[in-house]
Tab-separated table of C-alpha atoms in Angstrom:
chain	number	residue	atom	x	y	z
A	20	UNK	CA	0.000	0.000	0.000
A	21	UNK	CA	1.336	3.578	-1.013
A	22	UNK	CA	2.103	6.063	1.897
A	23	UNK	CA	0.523	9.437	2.310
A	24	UNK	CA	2.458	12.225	1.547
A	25	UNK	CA	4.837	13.390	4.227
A	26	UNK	CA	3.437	16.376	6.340
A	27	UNK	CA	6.293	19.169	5.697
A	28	UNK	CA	6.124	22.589	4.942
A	29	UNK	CA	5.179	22.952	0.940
A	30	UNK	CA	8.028	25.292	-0.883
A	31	UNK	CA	6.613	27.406	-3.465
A	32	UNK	CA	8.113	27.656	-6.805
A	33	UNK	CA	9.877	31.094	-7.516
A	34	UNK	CA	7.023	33.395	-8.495
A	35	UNK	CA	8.511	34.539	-12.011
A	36	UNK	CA	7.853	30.467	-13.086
A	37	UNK	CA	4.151	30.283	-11.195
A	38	UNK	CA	0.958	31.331	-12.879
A	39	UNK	CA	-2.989	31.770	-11.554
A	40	UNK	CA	-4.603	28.561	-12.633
A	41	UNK	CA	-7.686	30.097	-14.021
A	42	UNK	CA	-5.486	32.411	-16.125
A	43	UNK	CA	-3.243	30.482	-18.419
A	44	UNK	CA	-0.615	31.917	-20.673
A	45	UNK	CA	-2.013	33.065	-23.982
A	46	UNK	CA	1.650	32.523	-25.494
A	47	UNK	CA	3.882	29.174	-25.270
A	48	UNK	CA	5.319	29.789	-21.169
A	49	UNK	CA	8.100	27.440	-19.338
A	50	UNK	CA	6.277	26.945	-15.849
A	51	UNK	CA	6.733	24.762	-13.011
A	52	UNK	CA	3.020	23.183	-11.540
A	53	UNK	CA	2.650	20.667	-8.397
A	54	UNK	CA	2.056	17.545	-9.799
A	55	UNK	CA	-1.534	17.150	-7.947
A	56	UNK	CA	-2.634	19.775	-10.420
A	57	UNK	CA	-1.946	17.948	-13.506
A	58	UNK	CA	-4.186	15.995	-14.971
A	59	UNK	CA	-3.660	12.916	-17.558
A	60	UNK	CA	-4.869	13.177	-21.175
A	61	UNK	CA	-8.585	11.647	-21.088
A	62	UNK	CA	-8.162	11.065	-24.729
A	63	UNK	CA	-5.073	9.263	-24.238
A	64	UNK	CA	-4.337	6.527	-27.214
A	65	UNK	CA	-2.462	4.633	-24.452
A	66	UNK	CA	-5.641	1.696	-23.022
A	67	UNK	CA	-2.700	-0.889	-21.847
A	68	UNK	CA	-0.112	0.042	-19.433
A	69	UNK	CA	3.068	1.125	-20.782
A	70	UNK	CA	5.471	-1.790	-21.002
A	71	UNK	CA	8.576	0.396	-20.138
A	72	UNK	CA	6.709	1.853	-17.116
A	73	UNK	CA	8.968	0.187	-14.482
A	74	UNK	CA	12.129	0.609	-16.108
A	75	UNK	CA	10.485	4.839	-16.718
A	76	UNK	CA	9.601	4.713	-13.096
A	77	UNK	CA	13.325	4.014	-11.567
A	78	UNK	CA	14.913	6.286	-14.024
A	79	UNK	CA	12.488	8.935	-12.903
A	80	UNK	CA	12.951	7.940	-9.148
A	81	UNK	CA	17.056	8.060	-9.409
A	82	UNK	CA	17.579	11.409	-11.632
A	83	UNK	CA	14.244	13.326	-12.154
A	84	UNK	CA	12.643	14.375	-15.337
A	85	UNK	CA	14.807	14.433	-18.055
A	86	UNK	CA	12.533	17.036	-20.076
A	87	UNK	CA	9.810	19.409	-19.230
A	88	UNK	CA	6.423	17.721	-19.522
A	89	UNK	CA	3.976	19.379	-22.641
A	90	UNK	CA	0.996	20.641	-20.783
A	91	UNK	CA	-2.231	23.063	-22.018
A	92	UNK	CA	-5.693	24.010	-20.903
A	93	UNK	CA	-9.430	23.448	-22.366
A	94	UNK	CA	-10.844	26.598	-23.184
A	95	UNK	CA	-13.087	27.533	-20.014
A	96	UNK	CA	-11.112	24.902	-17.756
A	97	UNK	CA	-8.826	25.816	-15.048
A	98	UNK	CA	-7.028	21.961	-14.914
A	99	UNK	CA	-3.934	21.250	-17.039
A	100	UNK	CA	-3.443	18.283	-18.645
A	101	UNK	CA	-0.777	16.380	-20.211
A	102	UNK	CA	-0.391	18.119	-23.724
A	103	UNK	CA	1.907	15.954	-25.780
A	104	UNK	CA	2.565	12.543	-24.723
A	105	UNK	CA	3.673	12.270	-20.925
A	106	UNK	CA	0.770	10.285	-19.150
A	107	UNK	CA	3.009	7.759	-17.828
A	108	UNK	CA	5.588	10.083	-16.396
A	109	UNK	CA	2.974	12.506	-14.917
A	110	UNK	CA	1.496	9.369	-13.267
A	111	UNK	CA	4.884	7.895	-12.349
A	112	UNK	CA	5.647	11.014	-10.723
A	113	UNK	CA	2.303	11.602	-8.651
A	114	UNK	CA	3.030	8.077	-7.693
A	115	UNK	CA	6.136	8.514	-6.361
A	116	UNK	CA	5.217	11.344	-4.754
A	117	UNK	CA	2.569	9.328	-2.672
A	118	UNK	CA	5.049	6.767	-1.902
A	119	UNK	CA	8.077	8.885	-0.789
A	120	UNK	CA	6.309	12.222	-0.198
A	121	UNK	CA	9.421	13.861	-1.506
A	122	UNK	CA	9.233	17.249	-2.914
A	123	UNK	CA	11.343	15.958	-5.425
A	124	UNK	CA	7.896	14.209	-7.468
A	125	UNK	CA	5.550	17.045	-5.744
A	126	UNK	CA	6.311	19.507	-8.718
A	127	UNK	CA	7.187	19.726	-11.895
A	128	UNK	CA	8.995	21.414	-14.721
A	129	UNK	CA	6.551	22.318	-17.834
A	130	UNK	CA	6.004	24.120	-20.783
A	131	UNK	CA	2.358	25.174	-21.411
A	132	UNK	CA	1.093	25.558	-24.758
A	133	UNK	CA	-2.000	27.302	-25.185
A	134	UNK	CA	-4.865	25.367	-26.627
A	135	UNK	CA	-6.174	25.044	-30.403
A	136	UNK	CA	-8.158	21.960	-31.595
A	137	UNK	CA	-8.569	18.632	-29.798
A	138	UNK	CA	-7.336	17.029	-32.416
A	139	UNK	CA	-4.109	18.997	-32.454
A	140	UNK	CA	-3.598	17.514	-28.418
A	141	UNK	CA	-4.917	13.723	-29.800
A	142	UNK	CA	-2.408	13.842	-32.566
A	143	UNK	CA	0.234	15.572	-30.632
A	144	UNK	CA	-0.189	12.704	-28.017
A	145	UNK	CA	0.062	10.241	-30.959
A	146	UNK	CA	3.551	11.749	-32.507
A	147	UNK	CA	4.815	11.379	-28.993
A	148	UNK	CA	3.782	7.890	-28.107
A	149	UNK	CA	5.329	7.092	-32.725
A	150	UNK	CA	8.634	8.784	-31.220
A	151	UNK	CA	8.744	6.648	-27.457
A	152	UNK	CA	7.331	3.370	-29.366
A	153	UNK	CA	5.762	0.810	-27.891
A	154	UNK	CA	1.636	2.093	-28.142
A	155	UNK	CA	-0.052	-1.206	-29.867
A	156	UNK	CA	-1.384	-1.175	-33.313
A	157	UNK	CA	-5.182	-1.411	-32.106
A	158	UNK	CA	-4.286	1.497	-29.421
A	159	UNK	CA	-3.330	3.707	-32.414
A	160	UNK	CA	-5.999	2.265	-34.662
A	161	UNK	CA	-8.592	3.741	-32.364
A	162	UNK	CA	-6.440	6.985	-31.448
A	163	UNK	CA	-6.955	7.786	-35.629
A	164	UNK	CA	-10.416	6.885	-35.785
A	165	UNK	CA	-11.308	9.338	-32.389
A	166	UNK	CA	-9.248	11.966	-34.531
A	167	UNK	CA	-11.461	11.102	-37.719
A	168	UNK	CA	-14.630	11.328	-35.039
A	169	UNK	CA	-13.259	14.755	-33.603
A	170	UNK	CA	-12.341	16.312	-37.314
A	171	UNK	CA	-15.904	15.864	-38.107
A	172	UNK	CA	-17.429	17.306	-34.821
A	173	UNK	CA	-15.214	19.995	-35.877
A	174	UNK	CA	-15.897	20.616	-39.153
A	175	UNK	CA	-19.638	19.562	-38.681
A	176	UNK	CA	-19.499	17.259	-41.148
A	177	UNK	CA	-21.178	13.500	-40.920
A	178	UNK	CA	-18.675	11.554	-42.348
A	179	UNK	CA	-14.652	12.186	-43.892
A	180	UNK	CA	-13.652	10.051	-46.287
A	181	UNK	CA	-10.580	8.096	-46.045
A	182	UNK	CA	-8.260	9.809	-48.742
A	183	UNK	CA	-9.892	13.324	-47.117
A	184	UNK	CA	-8.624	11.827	-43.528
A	185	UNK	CA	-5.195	11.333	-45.122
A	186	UNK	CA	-4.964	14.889	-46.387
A	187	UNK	CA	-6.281	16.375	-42.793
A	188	UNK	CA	-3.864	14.151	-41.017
A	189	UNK	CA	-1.327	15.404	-43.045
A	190	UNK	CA	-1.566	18.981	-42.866
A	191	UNK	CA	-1.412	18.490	-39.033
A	192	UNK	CA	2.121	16.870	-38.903
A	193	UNK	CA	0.390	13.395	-39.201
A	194	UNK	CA	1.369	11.211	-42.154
A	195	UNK	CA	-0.327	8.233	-42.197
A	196	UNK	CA	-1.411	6.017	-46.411
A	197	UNK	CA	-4.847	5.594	-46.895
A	198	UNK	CA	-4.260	2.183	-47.101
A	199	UNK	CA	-2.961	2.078	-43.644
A	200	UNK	CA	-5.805	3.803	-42.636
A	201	UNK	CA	-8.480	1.576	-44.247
A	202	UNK	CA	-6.484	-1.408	-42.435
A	203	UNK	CA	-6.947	0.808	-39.359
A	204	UNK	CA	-10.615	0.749	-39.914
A	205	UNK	CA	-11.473	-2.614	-40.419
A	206	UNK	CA	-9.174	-3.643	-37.493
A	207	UNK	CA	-11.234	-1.465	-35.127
A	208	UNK	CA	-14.499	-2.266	-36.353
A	209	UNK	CA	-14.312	-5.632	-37.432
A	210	UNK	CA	-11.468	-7.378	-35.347
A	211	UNK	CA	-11.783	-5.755	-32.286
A	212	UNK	CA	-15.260	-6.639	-31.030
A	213	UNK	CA	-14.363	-10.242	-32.400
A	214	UNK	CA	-10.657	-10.496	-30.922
A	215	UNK	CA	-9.853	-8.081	-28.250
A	216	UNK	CA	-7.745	-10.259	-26.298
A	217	UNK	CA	-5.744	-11.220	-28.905
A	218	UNK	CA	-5.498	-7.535	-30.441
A	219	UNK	CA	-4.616	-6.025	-26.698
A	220	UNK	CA	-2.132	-8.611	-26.182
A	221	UNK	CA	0.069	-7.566	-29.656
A	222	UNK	CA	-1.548	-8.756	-32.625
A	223	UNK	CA	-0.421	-6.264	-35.078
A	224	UNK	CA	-1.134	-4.783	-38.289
A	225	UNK	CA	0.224	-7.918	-40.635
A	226	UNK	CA	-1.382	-10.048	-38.694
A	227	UNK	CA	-4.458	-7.797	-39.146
A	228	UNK	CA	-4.015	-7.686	-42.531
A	229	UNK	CA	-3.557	-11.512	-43.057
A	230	UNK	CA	-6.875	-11.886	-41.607
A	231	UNK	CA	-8.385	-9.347	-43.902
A	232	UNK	CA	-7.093	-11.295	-46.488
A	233	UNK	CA	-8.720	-14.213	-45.148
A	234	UNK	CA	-12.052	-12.582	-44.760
A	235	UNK	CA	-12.480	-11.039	-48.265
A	236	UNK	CA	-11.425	-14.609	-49.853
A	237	UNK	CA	-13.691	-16.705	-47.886
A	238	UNK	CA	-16.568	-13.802	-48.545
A	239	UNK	CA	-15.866	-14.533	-52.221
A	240	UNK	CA	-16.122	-18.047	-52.360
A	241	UNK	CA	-19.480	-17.812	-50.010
A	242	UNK	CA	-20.715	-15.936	-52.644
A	243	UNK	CA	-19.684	-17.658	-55.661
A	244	UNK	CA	-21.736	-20.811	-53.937
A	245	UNK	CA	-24.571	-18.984	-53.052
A	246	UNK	CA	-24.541	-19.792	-49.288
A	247	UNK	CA	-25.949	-16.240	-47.856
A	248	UNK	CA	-25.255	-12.733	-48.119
A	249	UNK	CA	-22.655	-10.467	-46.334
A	250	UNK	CA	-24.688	-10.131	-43.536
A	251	UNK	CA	-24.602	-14.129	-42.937
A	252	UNK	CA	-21.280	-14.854	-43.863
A	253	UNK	CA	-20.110	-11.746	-41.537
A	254	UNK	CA	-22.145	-13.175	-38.554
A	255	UNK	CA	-20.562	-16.744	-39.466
A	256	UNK	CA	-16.607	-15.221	-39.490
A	257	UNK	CA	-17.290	-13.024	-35.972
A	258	UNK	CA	-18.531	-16.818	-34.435
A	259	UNK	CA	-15.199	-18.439	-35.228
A	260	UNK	CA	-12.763	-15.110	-34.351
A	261	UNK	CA	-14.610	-15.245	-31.075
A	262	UNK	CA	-13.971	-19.021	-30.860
A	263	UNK	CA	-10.314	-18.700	-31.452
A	264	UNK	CA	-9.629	-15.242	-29.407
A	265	UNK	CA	-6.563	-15.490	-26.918
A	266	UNK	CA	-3.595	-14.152	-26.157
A	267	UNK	CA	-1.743	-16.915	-28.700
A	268	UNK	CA	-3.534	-16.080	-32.155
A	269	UNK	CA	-3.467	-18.653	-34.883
A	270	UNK	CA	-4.620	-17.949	-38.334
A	271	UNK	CA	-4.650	-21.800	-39.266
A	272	UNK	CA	-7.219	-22.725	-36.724
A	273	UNK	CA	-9.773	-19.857	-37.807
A	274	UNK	CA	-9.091	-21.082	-41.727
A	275	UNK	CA	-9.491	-24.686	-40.773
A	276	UNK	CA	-12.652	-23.543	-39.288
A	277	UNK	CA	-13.964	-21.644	-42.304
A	278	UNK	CA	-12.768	-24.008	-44.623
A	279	UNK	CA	-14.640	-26.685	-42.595
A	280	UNK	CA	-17.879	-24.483	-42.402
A	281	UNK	CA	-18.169	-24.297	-46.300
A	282	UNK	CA	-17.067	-27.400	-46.803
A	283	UNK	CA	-19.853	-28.739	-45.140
A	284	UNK	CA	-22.199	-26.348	-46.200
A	285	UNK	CA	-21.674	-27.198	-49.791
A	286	UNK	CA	-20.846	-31.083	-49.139
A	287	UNK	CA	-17.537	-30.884	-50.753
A	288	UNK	CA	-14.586	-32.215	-49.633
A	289	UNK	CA	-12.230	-29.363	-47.408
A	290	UNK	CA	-9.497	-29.618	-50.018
A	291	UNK	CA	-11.751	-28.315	-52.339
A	292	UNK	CA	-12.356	-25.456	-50.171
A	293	UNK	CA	-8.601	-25.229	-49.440
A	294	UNK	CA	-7.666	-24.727	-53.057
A	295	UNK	CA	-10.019	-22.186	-53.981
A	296	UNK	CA	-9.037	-20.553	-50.965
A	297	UNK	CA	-5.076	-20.531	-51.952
A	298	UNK	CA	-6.514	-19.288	-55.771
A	299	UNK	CA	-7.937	-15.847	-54.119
């Protein structure tokens, strides 16, 4: 169990480097804040713990910060929050301060930035988490689709297309191919709700798009024998994801599985279903 904070006398930052809360800088300001006062990104792309946290957590503990932590304001808010990647060391820090009550994790070196666009802080948190590795493909696959959602709140539009996506993403210091975006897509809204542990445990993108490959295939051949329309076949291939989901994926049990399921369907032998399934 964490300790509380020691009781000692709280030393104020010099006064040149402290600002009112409800009144932040209008301008890009070097400040120093208690860490209590910081809040984490809600929008964070981060779901999974950071696998470098301990190793981020003794660094932290034997020499401090390394860099000023990117922080900014909602318009009408008084509450930082982390800016520009930094969750984990902002929570690593308020951490440590509840375990060792040192002053040393009580505050903080920052530079504020004022606030533009939410999608500006999403994406900024997303070029941080590209340049510190180790965020998980579905964790960034749902970071672009929130920025997609956000654009369009935005822009008060219903719906961006993918290329118009690209562009956006682009101009905002975001480069991602629209085909990496429509793998993006069908990861989040096709594999997820049928493989999440498998996706949150690592499966990555050319696994993801192995099983695409699989899918579109299978949805062929399903067709070409007349055995239901997408809305069947797409019911049938969420049953067998979900029957194979675990933290050790295997593509050759869910195409067994398929191969068996039209195979029997049609009552033709599986190697019949195997080789038109090698042909797409």
């Amino acid at each position: 169990m964490s300790k509380q904070p020691a009781n000692k006398t709280t030393t104020t930052p010099p006064s040149s480097l402290a600002f009112e809360m409800s009144k932040p800088p209008s301008v890009p300001t070097a400040m120093r804040l208690e860490t209590t006062c910081i809040k984490p990104y809600d929008h964070n792309p981060r779901h999974s713990e950071n696998p470098e946290y301990d190793r981020i957590k003794a660094s932290i503990r034997a020499d401090g910060m390394d860099q000023p932590l990117v922080v900014t304001c909602r318009p009408g808010e008084t509450d930082y929050i982390v800016g520009a990647g930094g969750n984990t060391r902002l929570h690593i820090l308020q951490t440590l301060y509840q375990e060792t009550g040192d002053e040393r994790f009580q505050w903080v070196d920052c530079l504020f930035k004022p606030w533009n666009h939410e999608t500006d802080v999403l994406l900024a948190h997303l070029r941080e988490n590209d340049l510190r590795g180790g965020l998980s493909f579905i964790d960034k696959a749902q970071a672009v689709l929130d920025a997609k959602q956000l654009l369009e709140q935005e822009m008060g539009i219903d719906s961006l297309s993918q290329r118009r996506l690209e562009t956006l993403l682009r101009e905002r210091g975001y480069s991602l191919s629209h085909g990496l975006i429509s793998q993006m897509g069908y990861a989040v809204h096709t594999l997820l709700p049928a493989i999440p542990q498998a996706l949150q445990s690592g499966l990555g993108r050319p696994q993801a798009e192995r099983i695409r490959a699989l899918d579109r295939a299978a949805r062929g051949i399903w067709k070409k024998r007349d055995l239901g329309d997408d809305e069947t076949f797409d019911a049938m291939f969420a049953v067998l994801c979900k029957r194979y989901d675990g933290l050790e994926w295997d593509l050759e049990l869910l195409r067994t599985a398929i191969e068996t399921e039209i195979a029997e369907a049609t009552e033709v032998s599986i190697h019949t279903i195997r080789v038109e399934l090698d042909a797409h």
